[in-house]
Amino acid sequence: MYSLSMRIGLLFEYSTINGGENSILAVVDEARSMDVQPVAILNQPGPLEDQFLKLNLPVCRLYESDDRSSKLTNDELSQRLRDVIRLEKLELVHANSMMMSRRLGRISNTLPVPTTGHIRDIMNVSQATIRDLSLNRSLIAVSEAVREHWIAAGIPEHQVQSIYNGIHFDQFAQRTSSNNFRQRYNLPEDAFLVAAIGQICLRKGQDEAVEAFSRIGSRYPKMHFLLVGKRHSQKSETIAYDERLDQIIHEAGLNDRFHRLGFCERIPELLNETDLLVHTARQEPLGRVLLEAAASGVAIIATRVGGTEEILTHNQSAILVEPRDIDQLTEAMSQLYNEPQRRTDLLSAAQSSIQQRFNIADRASETVQFWKDILRNSRDSN
């Protein structure tokens, strides 16, 4: 039987902080008030480890000096996890990504506690991956679109439950702009700021947002483009993609109105100064930045992919365009620049909609109940 304060191990693939990590951190923050003791299990040092320590939460390291758990064999990973489970008295281990859910499933029969995982991707995988994922007791999909994709791929329907990400509305709220970002980057106070926020990678489609800006930027001298995010991949195609973003702007002669901010910790403040979010993902399980922008009172243009339509409704709470359609995107950017009342109508509807469905307290409660059900079923079957 599980204790009053459940001790849940959270297994991470990386120690960087992107949407998936921010989402589970939000759950962790709430879960502590629900008799849950989260324990981070990390395979490398980095910002995520620092964040857990800042929250005064226990951290267990699978790595030793320059070692990384991604290099561990299944037997080595199993042994290290068994040690962590014993030392921390864990009752369940939950992986926070598809890849770590696969690795965890593969060794689940060697561990003394049940295993679960988060699936935050829509992607085609091998049947071996499906088999490994299915060895976990259960999985959380971040949207119905994600759940349906993985059921179609072969994971049993009863084994996947959709639980949306949630956000803290007191952290992301519409506030009077401080103009700190404008001052920091020497931008005019009346600049119209268009932002693309997310990890720099092919599936996020930032090249299409940048291309759209290069086409219309000269028509709107007050429009400035903020590219927010960092490239993590060292693959040659991703490096070339990243470099191409600068080349597009250079060829359009808009360098003075294109601002790369890199990784930004102060997203709430940035969103309070942003006029328009352009999210051109080619695939999006459930865009956390869309929730954050909507809560912050920012008008949104997004691609009609994945779980986006579970957050936003075309022409009611955002303008949704087809992925890779730069003409559509350019037209939408032009429309919302020229129609401030329409921006206001869209952002108001988006703000109202997400406050009803994506409150972090409700989503954390669902996640905690998911873990409790797994532990109860595990106890009953023993």
Coordinates of C-alpha atoms in Angstrom, one line a residue:
M1 CA 0.0 0.0 0.0
Y2 CA 1.4 3.4 -0.9
S3 CA 2.1 5.9 1.9
L4 CA 0.2 9.1 2.6
S5 CA 2.9 11.1 0.9
M6 CA 3.6 9.2 -2.4
R7 CA 7.2 9.2 -3.4
I8 CA 7.4 9.4 -7.2
G9 CA 10.6 9.3 -9.2
L10 CA 10.7 11.5 -12.3
L11 CA 13.1 10.2 -14.9
F12 CA 14.4 12.7 -17.4
E13 CA 16.3 12.3 -20.7
Y14 CA 18.0 15.6 -20.6
S15 CA 18.7 18.3 -18.0
T16 CA 17.8 21.2 -20.4
I17 CA 14.5 23.0 -19.8
N18 CA 12.1 23.1 -22.7
G19 CA 8.3 22.7 -22.9
G20 CA 8.1 19.2 -21.5
E21 CA 10.3 20.0 -18.6
N22 CA 8.4 23.2 -17.8
S23 CA 5.2 21.3 -17.9
I24 CA 6.2 18.6 -15.4
L25 CA 7.8 21.3 -13.2
A26 CA 4.4 23.0 -13.0
V27 CA 2.8 19.7 -12.0
V28 CA 5.6 19.1 -9.4
D29 CA 5.0 22.5 -7.9
E30 CA 1.3 21.8 -7.4
A31 CA 1.7 18.1 -6.5
R32 CA 3.6 18.9 -3.3
S33 CA 0.4 20.2 -1.8
M34 CA -1.4 16.9 -2.8
D35 CA 0.7 14.6 -0.6
V36 CA 3.2 13.8 -3.3
Q37 CA 7.0 13.9 -2.9
P38 CA 8.6 14.2 -6.4
V39 CA 12.2 13.0 -6.7
A40 CA 14.1 14.0 -9.8
I41 CA 16.2 11.3 -11.5
L42 CA 18.7 13.0 -13.9
N43 CA 21.1 11.6 -16.4
Q44 CA 23.2 14.7 -16.8
P45 CA 23.9 18.0 -15.0
G46 CA 22.3 21.2 -16.2
P47 CA 19.6 23.8 -15.7
L48 CA 16.9 21.2 -14.8
E49 CA 18.9 19.9 -11.9
D50 CA 19.5 23.5 -10.8
Q51 CA 15.7 24.2 -10.9
F52 CA 14.9 21.1 -8.8
L53 CA 17.4 22.1 -6.2
K54 CA 16.0 25.7 -6.2
L55 CA 12.6 24.2 -5.4
N56 CA 14.2 22.3 -2.6
L57 CA 13.4 18.9 -4.1
P58 CA 15.5 15.8 -3.9
V59 CA 17.7 15.0 -6.9
C60 CA 19.3 11.7 -7.7
R61 CA 22.0 11.5 -10.3
L62 CA 22.4 8.5 -12.6
Y63 CA 25.6 10.0 -14.0
E64 CA 29.1 9.9 -12.6
S65 CA 31.6 12.6 -13.5
D66 CA 31.6 12.6 -17.3
D67 CA 29.3 9.6 -17.6
R68 CA 25.8 10.0 -19.0
S69 CA 23.0 7.5 -18.5
S70 CA 22.3 7.6 -22.2
K71 CA 25.5 5.5 -22.5
L72 CA 24.4 3.0 -19.9
T73 CA 23.4 -0.5 -20.9
N74 CA 19.9 -1.7 -19.9
D75 CA 21.4 -3.7 -17.1
E76 CA 23.4 -0.7 -15.8
L77 CA 20.4 1.6 -16.0
S78 CA 18.3 -1.0 -14.2
Q79 CA 20.8 -1.4 -11.4
R80 CA 21.1 2.3 -10.9
L81 CA 17.4 2.8 -10.8
R82 CA 17.0 -0.1 -8.3
D83 CA 19.5 1.7 -6.1
V84 CA 17.6 5.0 -6.4
I85 CA 14.3 3.3 -5.7
R86 CA 15.7 1.7 -2.5
L87 CA 17.5 4.7 -1.2
E88 CA 14.6 7.2 -1.9
K89 CA 11.9 4.7 -1.0
L90 CA 10.2 5.4 -4.3
E91 CA 6.8 3.8 -5.0
L92 CA 6.7 4.5 -8.7
V93 CA 9.0 5.8 -11.5
H94 CA 7.6 8.0 -14.2
A95 CA 9.6 8.9 -17.4
N96 CA 9.0 12.4 -18.8
S97 CA 9.7 11.7 -22.5
M98 CA 8.9 9.2 -25.1
M99 CA 12.6 8.0 -25.3
M100 CA 13.0 7.6 -21.5
S101 CA 9.5 5.9 -21.4
R102 CA 10.8 3.4 -23.9
R103 CA 14.0 2.7 -21.9
L104 CA 12.0 2.5 -18.7
G105 CA 9.5 0.1 -20.3
R106 CA 12.3 -2.1 -21.5
I107 CA 13.6 -2.7 -18.0
S108 CA 10.3 -2.4 -16.1
N109 CA 10.2 -6.1 -15.2
T110 CA 13.5 -5.8 -13.4
L111 CA 12.3 -3.0 -11.1
P112 CA 10.4 -3.4 -7.8
V113 CA 7.9 -0.7 -8.5
P114 CA 5.5 0.1 -11.3
T115 CA 6.6 2.4 -14.2
T116 CA 4.7 5.0 -16.2
G117 CA 5.6 7.6 -18.8
H118 CA 4.7 10.8 -20.6
I119 CA 4.4 10.9 -24.4
R120 CA 4.9 14.4 -25.7
D121 CA 5.5 13.6 -29.3
I122 CA 3.7 12.7 -32.5
M123 CA 6.1 10.7 -34.6
N124 CA 6.5 7.5 -36.5
V125 CA 8.5 4.8 -34.7
S126 CA 9.3 1.2 -35.0
Q127 CA 7.2 -1.7 -33.7
A128 CA 10.1 -2.4 -31.2
T129 CA 9.5 1.1 -29.7
I130 CA 5.8 0.4 -29.4
R131 CA 6.5 -2.9 -27.7
D132 CA 8.9 -1.2 -25.2
L133 CA 6.5 1.7 -24.4
S134 CA 3.6 -0.9 -23.9
L135 CA 5.7 -2.6 -21.1
N136 CA 5.0 0.3 -18.8
R137 CA 1.9 0.1 -16.7
S138 CA 0.3 3.1 -18.3
L139 CA 1.2 6.3 -20.3
I140 CA 0.1 9.9 -20.3
A141 CA -0.5 11.6 -23.6
V142 CA -0.5 15.4 -23.6
S143 CA -3.5 15.7 -25.9
E144 CA -6.2 13.6 -27.6
A145 CA -4.2 14.0 -30.9
V146 CA -1.2 12.4 -29.3
R147 CA -3.3 9.6 -27.7
E148 CA -5.0 8.8 -31.0
H149 CA -1.6 8.7 -32.8
W150 CA -0.1 6.2 -30.4
I151 CA -3.2 4.0 -30.2
A152 CA -3.2 3.9 -34.1
A153 CA 0.5 3.0 -33.9
G154 CA -0.3 -0.1 -31.7
I155 CA -0.3 0.9 -28.0
P156 CA -3.4 -0.7 -26.4
E157 CA -6.2 1.9 -25.9
H158 CA -6.6 1.2 -22.2
Q159 CA -2.9 1.9 -21.7
V160 CA -2.9 5.6 -22.8
Q161 CA -4.7 8.4 -21.0
S162 CA -4.7 12.0 -22.2
I163 CA -4.0 14.7 -19.6
Y164 CA -3.4 18.2 -20.8
N165 CA -0.5 20.4 -19.7
G166 CA -1.5 23.2 -17.5
I167 CA 0.0 26.6 -16.5
H168 CA 0.0 28.9 -13.5
F169 CA -2.3 31.8 -14.5
D170 CA -0.8 34.0 -11.9
Q171 CA 2.6 33.6 -13.6
F172 CA 1.3 34.1 -17.1
A173 CA -1.2 37.0 -17.0
Q174 CA -2.0 40.1 -19.0
R175 CA -0.2 43.0 -17.3
T176 CA 0.8 46.5 -18.2
S177 CA 4.1 46.3 -20.2
S178 CA 7.2 47.4 -18.4
N179 CA 9.0 48.0 -21.8
N180 CA 12.1 46.3 -20.3
F181 CA 12.7 44.2 -23.4
R182 CA 12.2 47.2 -25.7
Q183 CA 14.8 49.2 -23.6
R184 CA 17.2 46.3 -23.4
Y185 CA 17.3 45.8 -27.2
N186 CA 16.9 49.5 -28.0
L187 CA 13.6 49.1 -29.7
P188 CA 11.1 51.9 -30.2
E189 CA 8.3 52.0 -27.6
D190 CA 5.8 51.9 -30.5
A191 CA 7.5 48.9 -32.2
F192 CA 5.0 46.1 -33.1
L193 CA 6.7 42.9 -31.7
V194 CA 6.1 39.6 -33.5
A195 CA 7.6 36.6 -31.6
A196 CA 8.4 33.0 -32.5
I197 CA 9.2 31.1 -29.3
G198 CA 10.6 27.6 -29.1
Q199 CA 13.6 25.3 -29.5
I200 CA 15.3 26.0 -32.8
C201 CA 14.7 22.9 -34.8
L202 CA 13.1 21.8 -38.1
R203 CA 9.8 20.6 -36.6
K204 CA 9.1 24.0 -35.1
G205 CA 9.2 25.6 -38.6
Q206 CA 10.8 28.9 -37.6
D207 CA 12.1 29.3 -41.1
E208 CA 8.5 29.8 -42.3
A209 CA 7.8 32.5 -39.7
V210 CA 11.1 34.2 -40.6
E211 CA 10.3 33.9 -44.4
A212 CA 6.9 35.5 -43.8
F213 CA 8.5 38.4 -41.9
S214 CA 11.1 38.9 -44.7
R215 CA 8.2 39.3 -47.2
I216 CA 6.2 41.9 -45.3
G217 CA 8.7 43.5 -43.0
S218 CA 9.5 46.3 -45.4
R219 CA 5.8 47.2 -45.7
Y220 CA 5.5 47.7 -42.0
P221 CA 8.5 49.7 -40.6
K222 CA 7.3 49.4 -37.0
M223 CA 7.2 45.6 -37.1
H224 CA 10.1 43.8 -35.4
F225 CA 10.7 40.1 -35.2
L226 CA 11.9 38.3 -32.0
L227 CA 13.3 34.8 -32.4
V228 CA 13.4 33.2 -29.0
G229 CA 14.9 29.8 -28.4
K230 CA 18.1 27.8 -28.6
R231 CA 19.3 25.1 -30.9
H232 CA 20.3 21.9 -29.0
S233 CA 20.9 19.5 -31.9
Q234 CA 24.4 19.2 -33.4
K235 CA 23.1 17.5 -36.5
S236 CA 24.5 19.1 -39.7
E237 CA 21.0 19.6 -41.1
T238 CA 19.8 21.4 -38.0
I239 CA 22.9 23.6 -37.9
A240 CA 22.3 24.5 -41.6
Y241 CA 18.6 25.2 -40.8
D242 CA 19.6 27.5 -37.9
E243 CA 22.1 29.4 -40.1
R244 CA 19.5 29.7 -42.9
L245 CA 17.3 31.8 -40.6
D246 CA 19.9 34.6 -40.5
Q247 CA 20.5 34.3 -44.2
I248 CA 16.8 34.8 -45.0
I249 CA 16.8 38.1 -43.0
H250 CA 20.1 39.3 -44.4
E251 CA 18.8 38.8 -48.0
A252 CA 15.7 40.8 -47.1
G253 CA 17.7 43.6 -45.7
L254 CA 15.9 43.5 -42.3
N255 CA 18.8 42.8 -39.9
D256 CA 18.0 45.9 -37.9
R257 CA 14.6 44.6 -37.1
F258 CA 15.4 40.9 -36.5
H259 CA 16.4 40.1 -32.9
R260 CA 17.7 36.7 -31.7
L261 CA 17.2 36.4 -28.0
G262 CA 18.4 32.8 -27.6
F263 CA 17.2 31.0 -24.5
C264 CA 15.0 33.3 -22.4
E265 CA 14.1 32.6 -18.7
R266 CA 11.8 35.7 -18.5
I267 CA 9.1 34.5 -20.9
P268 CA 6.2 36.0 -18.9
E269 CA 7.8 39.4 -19.1
L270 CA 8.6 39.0 -22.8
L271 CA 5.0 38.0 -23.6
N272 CA 3.7 41.1 -21.8
E273 CA 5.5 43.1 -24.4
T274 CA 4.7 41.0 -27.4
D275 CA 1.9 42.0 -29.8
L276 CA 1.7 38.8 -31.9
L277 CA 2.9 35.2 -31.4
V278 CA 3.6 33.3 -34.6
H279 CA 3.8 29.5 -34.0
T280 CA 4.6 27.7 -37.2
A281 CA 5.2 24.2 -35.9
R282 CA 5.1 21.4 -38.5
Q283 CA 3.9 19.1 -35.8
E284 CA 2.8 20.1 -32.3
P285 CA 1.5 17.6 -29.7
L286 CA 0.2 20.4 -27.4
G287 CA 2.1 23.8 -27.6
R288 CA 2.8 25.0 -24.1
V289 CA 3.8 28.4 -25.5
L290 CA 0.3 28.7 -27.0
L291 CA -1.1 28.4 -23.5
E292 CA 1.3 30.9 -22.1
A293 CA 0.7 33.4 -24.8
A294 CA -3.1 33.1 -24.5
A295 CA -2.9 33.6 -20.8
S296 CA -0.7 36.6 -21.3
G297 CA -3.1 38.3 -23.6
V298 CA -1.1 37.9 -26.9
A299 CA -2.9 37.4 -30.2
I300 CA -1.8 34.1 -31.9
I301 CA -1.3 32.8 -35.4
A302 CA -0.6 29.0 -35.3
T303 CA -0.4 26.1 -37.7
R304 CA -3.3 23.7 -37.8
V305 CA -1.4 20.6 -36.5
G306 CA -1.5 18.1 -33.7
G307 CA -3.1 19.2 -30.5
T308 CA -3.3 22.9 -31.5
E309 CA -7.0 22.8 -32.3
E310 CA -7.6 21.4 -28.9
I311 CA -6.4 24.7 -27.5
L312 CA -7.5 27.3 -30.2
T313 CA -10.4 27.7 -32.6
H314 CA -9.8 29.3 -36.0
N315 CA -11.2 32.8 -36.3
Q316 CA -12.5 32.7 -32.7
S317 CA -9.5 32.5 -30.5
A318 CA -6.6 32.6 -33.1
I319 CA -5.9 32.4 -36.8
L320 CA -4.9 28.9 -37.8
V321 CA -3.1 28.4 -41.0
E322 CA -1.9 25.3 -42.8
P323 CA 1.7 24.2 -42.1
R324 CA 4.3 25.3 -44.7
D325 CA 1.8 27.7 -46.3
I326 CA 3.8 30.9 -46.2
D327 CA 1.3 32.8 -48.3
Q328 CA -1.4 32.1 -45.7
L329 CA 0.9 33.0 -42.9
T330 CA 2.0 36.3 -44.5
E331 CA -1.6 37.3 -45.1
A332 CA -2.6 36.5 -41.5
M333 CA 0.3 38.5 -40.1
S334 CA -0.6 41.4 -42.3
Q335 CA -4.3 41.2 -41.2
L336 CA -3.6 41.2 -37.5
Y337 CA -1.1 44.0 -37.8
N338 CA -3.7 46.2 -39.5
E339 CA -6.7 45.2 -37.4
P340 CA -6.0 45.9 -33.7
Q341 CA -9.7 45.2 -32.7
R342 CA -9.5 41.8 -34.2
R343 CA -6.3 41.1 -32.3
T344 CA -8.2 42.1 -29.1
D345 CA -11.2 39.9 -29.9
L346 CA -9.0 36.9 -30.6
L347 CA -6.8 37.2 -27.6
S348 CA -9.8 37.8 -25.2
A349 CA -11.5 34.6 -26.5
A350 CA -8.3 32.6 -26.2
Q351 CA -7.6 33.9 -22.7
S352 CA -11.2 33.0 -21.5
S353 CA -11.0 29.5 -23.1
I354 CA -7.7 28.3 -21.7
Q355 CA -8.6 29.5 -18.2
Q356 CA -11.4 27.1 -18.1
R357 CA -9.5 24.1 -19.4
F358 CA -5.8 24.4 -18.7
N359 CA -5.5 25.4 -15.0
I360 CA -2.4 23.8 -13.5
A361 CA -4.2 22.8 -10.3
D362 CA -6.7 20.7 -12.2
R363 CA -4.2 19.1 -14.5
A364 CA -1.8 18.3 -11.6
S365 CA -4.7 16.8 -9.7
E366 CA -5.4 14.5 -12.7
T367 CA -1.8 13.5 -12.9
V368 CA -1.6 12.7 -9.2
Q369 CA -4.8 10.7 -9.5
F370 CA -3.3 8.8 -12.4
W371 CA -0.3 7.8 -10.2
K372 CA -2.6 6.8 -7.3
D373 CA -4.7 4.6 -9.6
I374 CA -1.6 2.9 -10.9
L375 CA -0.4 2.2 -7.3
R376 CA -3.8 1.0 -6.2
N377 CA -4.1 -1.4 -9.1
S378 CA -0.6 -2.6 -8.5
R379 CA -1.4 -3.3 -4.9
D380 CA -4.6 -5.1 -5.8
S381 CA -2.8 -7.3 -8.3
N382 CA -0.1 -8.4 -5.8

